[in-house]
CSV table of C-alpha atoms in Angstrom, one decimal:
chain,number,residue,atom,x,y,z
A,1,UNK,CA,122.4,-61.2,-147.4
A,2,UNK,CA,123.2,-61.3,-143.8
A,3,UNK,CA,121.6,-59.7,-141.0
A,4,UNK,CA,124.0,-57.2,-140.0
A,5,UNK,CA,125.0,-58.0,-136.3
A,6,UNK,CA,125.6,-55.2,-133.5
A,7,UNK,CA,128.5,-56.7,-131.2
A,8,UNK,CA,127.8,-55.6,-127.7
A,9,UNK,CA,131.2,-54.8,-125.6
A,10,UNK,CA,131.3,-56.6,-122.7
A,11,UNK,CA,130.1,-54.7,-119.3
A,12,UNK,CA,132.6,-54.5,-117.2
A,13,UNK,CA,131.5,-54.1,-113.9
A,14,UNK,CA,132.9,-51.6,-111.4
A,15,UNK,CA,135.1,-52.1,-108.6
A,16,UNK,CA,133.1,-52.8,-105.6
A,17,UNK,CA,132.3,-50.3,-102.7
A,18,UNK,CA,133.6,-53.6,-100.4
A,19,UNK,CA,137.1,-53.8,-102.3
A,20,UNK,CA,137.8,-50.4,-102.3
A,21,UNK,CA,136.9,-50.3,-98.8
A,22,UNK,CA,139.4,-52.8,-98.4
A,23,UNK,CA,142.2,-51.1,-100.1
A,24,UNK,CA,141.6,-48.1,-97.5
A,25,UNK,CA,144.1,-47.4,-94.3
A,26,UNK,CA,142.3,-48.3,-91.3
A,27,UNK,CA,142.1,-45.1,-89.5
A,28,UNK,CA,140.3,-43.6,-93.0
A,29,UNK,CA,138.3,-46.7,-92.8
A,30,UNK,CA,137.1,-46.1,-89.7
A,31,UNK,CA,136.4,-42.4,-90.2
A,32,UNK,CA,134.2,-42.9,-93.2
A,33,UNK,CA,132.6,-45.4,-90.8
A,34,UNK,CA,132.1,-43.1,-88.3
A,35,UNK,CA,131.1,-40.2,-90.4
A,36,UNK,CA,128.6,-42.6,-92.0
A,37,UNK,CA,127.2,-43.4,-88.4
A,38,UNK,CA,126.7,-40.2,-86.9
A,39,UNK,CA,123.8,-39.1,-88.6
A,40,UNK,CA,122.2,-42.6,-88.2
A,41,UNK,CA,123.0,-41.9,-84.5
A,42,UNK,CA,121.1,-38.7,-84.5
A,43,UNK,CA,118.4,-40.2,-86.0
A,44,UNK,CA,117.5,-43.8,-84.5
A,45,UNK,CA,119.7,-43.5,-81.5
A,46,UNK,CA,121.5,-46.8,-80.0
A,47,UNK,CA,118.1,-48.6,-82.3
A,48,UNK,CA,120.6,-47.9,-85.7
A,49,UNK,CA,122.4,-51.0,-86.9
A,50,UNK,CA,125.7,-52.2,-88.7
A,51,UNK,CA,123.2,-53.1,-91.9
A,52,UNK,CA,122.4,-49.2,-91.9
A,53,UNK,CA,125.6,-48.2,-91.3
A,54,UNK,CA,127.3,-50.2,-94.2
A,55,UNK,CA,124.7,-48.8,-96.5
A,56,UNK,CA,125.0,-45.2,-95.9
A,57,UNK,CA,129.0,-46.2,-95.7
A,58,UNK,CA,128.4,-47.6,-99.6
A,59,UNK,CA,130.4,-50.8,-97.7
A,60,UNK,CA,129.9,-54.2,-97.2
A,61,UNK,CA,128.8,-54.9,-93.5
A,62,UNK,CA,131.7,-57.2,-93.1
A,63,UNK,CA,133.8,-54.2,-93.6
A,64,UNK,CA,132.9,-52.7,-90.3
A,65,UNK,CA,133.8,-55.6,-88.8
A,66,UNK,CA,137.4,-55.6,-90.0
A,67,UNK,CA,137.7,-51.7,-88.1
A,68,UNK,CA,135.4,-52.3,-85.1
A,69,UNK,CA,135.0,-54.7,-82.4
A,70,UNK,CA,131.4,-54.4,-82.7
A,71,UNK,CA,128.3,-51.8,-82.8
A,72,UNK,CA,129.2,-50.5,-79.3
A,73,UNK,CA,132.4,-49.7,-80.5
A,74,UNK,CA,131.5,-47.6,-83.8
A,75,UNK,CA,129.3,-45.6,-81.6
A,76,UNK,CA,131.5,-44.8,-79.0
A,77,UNK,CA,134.1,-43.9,-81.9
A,78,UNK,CA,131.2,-41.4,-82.9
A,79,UNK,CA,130.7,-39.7,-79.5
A,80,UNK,CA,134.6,-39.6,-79.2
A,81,UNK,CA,134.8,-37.8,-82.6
A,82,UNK,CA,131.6,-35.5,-81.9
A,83,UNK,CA,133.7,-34.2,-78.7
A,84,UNK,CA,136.7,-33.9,-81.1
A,85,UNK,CA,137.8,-29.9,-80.5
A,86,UNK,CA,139.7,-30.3,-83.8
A,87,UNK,CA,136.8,-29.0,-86.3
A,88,UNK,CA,136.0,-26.2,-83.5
A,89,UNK,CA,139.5,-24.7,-84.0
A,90,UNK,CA,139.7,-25.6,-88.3
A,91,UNK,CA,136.0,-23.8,-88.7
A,92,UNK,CA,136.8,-20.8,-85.8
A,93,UNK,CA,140.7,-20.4,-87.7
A,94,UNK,CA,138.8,-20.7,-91.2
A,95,UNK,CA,136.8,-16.8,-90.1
A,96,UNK,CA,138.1,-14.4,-92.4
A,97,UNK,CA,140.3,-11.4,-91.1
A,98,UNK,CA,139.3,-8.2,-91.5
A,99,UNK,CA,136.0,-8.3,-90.6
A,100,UNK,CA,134.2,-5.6,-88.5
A,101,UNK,CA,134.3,-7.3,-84.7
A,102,UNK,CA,130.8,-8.0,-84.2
A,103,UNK,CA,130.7,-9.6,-87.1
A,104,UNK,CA,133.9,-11.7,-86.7
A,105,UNK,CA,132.5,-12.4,-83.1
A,106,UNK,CA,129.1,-13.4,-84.5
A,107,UNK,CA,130.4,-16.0,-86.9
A,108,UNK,CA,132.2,-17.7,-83.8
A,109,UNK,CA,129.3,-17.9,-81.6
A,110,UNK,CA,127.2,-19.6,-84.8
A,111,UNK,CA,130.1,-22.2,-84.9
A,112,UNK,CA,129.9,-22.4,-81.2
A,113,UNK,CA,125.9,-23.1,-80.6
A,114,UNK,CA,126.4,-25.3,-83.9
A,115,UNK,CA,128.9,-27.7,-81.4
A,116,UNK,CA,126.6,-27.3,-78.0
A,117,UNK,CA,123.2,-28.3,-80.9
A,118,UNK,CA,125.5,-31.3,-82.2
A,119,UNK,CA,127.2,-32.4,-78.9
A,120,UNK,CA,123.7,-32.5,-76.9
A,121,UNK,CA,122.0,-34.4,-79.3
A,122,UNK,CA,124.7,-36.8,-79.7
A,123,UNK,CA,124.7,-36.9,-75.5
A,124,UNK,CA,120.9,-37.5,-75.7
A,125,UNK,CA,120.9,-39.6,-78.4
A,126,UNK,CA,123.2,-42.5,-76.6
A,127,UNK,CA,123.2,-44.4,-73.2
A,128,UNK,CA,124.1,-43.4,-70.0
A,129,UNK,CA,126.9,-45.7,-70.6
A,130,UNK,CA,128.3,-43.9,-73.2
A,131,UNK,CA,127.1,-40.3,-71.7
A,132,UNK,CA,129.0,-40.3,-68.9
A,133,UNK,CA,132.3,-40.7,-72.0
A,134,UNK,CA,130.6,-37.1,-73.3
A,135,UNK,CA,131.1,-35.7,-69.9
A,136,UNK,CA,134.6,-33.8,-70.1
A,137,UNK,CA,136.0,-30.6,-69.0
A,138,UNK,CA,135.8,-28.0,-71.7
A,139,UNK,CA,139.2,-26.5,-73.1
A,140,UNK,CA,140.3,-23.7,-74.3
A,141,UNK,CA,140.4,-22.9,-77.8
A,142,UNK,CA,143.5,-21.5,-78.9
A,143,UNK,CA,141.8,-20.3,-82.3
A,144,UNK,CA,139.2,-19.0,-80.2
A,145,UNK,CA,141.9,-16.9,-78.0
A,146,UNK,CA,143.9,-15.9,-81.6
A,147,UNK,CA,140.4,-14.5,-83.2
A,148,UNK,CA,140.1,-11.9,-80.4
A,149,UNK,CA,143.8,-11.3,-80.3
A,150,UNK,CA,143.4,-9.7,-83.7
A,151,UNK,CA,140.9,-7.2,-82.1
A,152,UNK,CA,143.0,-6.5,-78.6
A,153,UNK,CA,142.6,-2.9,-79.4
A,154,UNK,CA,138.6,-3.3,-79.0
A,155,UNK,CA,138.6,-5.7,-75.7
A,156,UNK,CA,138.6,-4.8,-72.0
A,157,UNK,CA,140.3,-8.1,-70.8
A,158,UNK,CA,143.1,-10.6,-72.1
A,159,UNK,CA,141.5,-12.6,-75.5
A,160,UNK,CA,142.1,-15.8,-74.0
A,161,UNK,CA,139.6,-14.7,-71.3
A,162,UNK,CA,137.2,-13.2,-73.7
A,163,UNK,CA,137.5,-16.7,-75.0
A,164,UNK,CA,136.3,-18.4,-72.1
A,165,UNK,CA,133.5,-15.6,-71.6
A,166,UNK,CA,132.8,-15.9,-75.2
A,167,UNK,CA,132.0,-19.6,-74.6
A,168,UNK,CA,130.5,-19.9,-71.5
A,169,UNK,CA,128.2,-17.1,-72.4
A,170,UNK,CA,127.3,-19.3,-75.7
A,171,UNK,CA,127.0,-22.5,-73.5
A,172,UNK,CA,124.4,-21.1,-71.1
A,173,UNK,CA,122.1,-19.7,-74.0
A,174,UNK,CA,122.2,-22.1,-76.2
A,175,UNK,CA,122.1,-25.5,-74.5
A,176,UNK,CA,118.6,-26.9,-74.6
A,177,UNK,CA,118.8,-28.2,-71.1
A,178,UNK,CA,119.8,-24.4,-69.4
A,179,UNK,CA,118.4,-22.5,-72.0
A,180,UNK,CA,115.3,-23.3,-73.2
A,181,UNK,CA,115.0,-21.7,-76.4
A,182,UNK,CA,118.0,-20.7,-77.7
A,183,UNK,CA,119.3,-17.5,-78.3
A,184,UNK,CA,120.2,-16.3,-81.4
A,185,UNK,CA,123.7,-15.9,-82.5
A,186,UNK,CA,123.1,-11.6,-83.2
A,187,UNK,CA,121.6,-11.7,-79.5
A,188,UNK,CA,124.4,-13.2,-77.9
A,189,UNK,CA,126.8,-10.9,-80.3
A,190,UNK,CA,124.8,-8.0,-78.2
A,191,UNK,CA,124.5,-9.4,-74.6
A,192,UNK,CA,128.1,-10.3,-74.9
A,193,UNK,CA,129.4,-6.7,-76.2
A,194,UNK,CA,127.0,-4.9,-74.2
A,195,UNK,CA,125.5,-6.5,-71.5
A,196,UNK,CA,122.0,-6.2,-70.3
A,197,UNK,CA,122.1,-2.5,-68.6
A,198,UNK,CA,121.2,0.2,-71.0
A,199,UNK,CA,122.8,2.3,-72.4
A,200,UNK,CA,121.7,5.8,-70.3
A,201,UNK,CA,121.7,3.3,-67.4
A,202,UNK,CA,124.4,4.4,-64.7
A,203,UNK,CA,125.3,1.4,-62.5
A,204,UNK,CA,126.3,3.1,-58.5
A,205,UNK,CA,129.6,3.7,-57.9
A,206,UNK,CA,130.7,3.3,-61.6
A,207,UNK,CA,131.8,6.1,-63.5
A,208,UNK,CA,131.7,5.5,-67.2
A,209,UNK,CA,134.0,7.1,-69.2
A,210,UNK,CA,133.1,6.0,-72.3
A,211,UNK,CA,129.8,6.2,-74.5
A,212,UNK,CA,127.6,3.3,-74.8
């Protein structure tokens, strides 16, 4: 009697990360790239190399070649897309409506002092070659100015200038290098609705018709 065989199907083995990299447009090729880098960045600094890169990419190193001049280049692409305003405005639009002020305001600021955190260590992370491509005047955010239009009724002042205050307020507490310690996101929610007088506190030459 025979031995009874077992056939084996051949492997077939799967597409490479390289080739499908490949079959990518180049603007998504570079922005895997670059979203591969940034936390590479964070985390070695200038020290991070095109070998780490491609393997956190799931590429072949070749690959980065084919999208970027160099190493230089991919990380100025990642200081250019950390200063992107784009994900500011998508994440401040993306706050649900409805919500009671303070707490609509309070869920800006945490996405604000999440962009100061992320933009300073990216600025301290690169050379003062590249840092001086971080410096750039700060906008304003039009879903920024559109989140405190939907509570006009509750603001003293224009929303597009609550906007600024909003985020120049968030800027000074939260940024390592004028702040210290940051402040918390509910803190800020408080100095920013009520400022620091209290509340049975009567400034000169101000009456206050309302209550604290």
């Amino acid at each position: 009697m025979m031995d009874a065989v077992t056939v084996v199907p051949p492997t077939v083995a799967p597409p490479s990360k390289a080739k499908r990299a490949s079959a990518m447009a180049p603007e998504d090729r570079r922005s895997m790239i670059v979203a591969a880098a940034l936390p590479l960045l964070l985390e070695h600094g200038e020290r991070l190399t095109t070998r780490q890169i491609a393997e956190a990419a799931g590429i072949a190193e070749g690959t980065i070649f084919r999208a970027f001049a160099d190493k230089d280049e991919v990380v100025a692409a990642v200081v250019d897309a950390a200063l992107d305003q784009e994900p500011l405005e998508t994440a401040v639009s993306a706050i649900p409506t409805g919500l009671p002020f303070a707490t609509a305001v309070d869920a800006a600021i945490a996405i604000l002092q999440e962009r100061v955190i992320n933009v300073w260590r990216i600025w301290s992370s690169v050379d003062t070659r590249l840092q001086d491509r971080a410096r750039r005047p700060i906008v304003d955010s039009s879903a920024l100015t559109q989140l405190f239009a939907r509570y006009r009724d509750e603001i003293t002042v224009e929303p597009i200038v609550a906007a600024r205050l909003l985020r120049a307020l968030t800027l000074s507490t939260t940024h390592p290098m004028i702040a210290g310690e940051p402040m918390t996101a509910s803190d800020i929610v408080e100095l920013f609705l009520h400022g620091v007088a209290q509340c049975d506190a009567q400034p000169t030459g101000v009456d206050r018709e309302e209550p604290c």
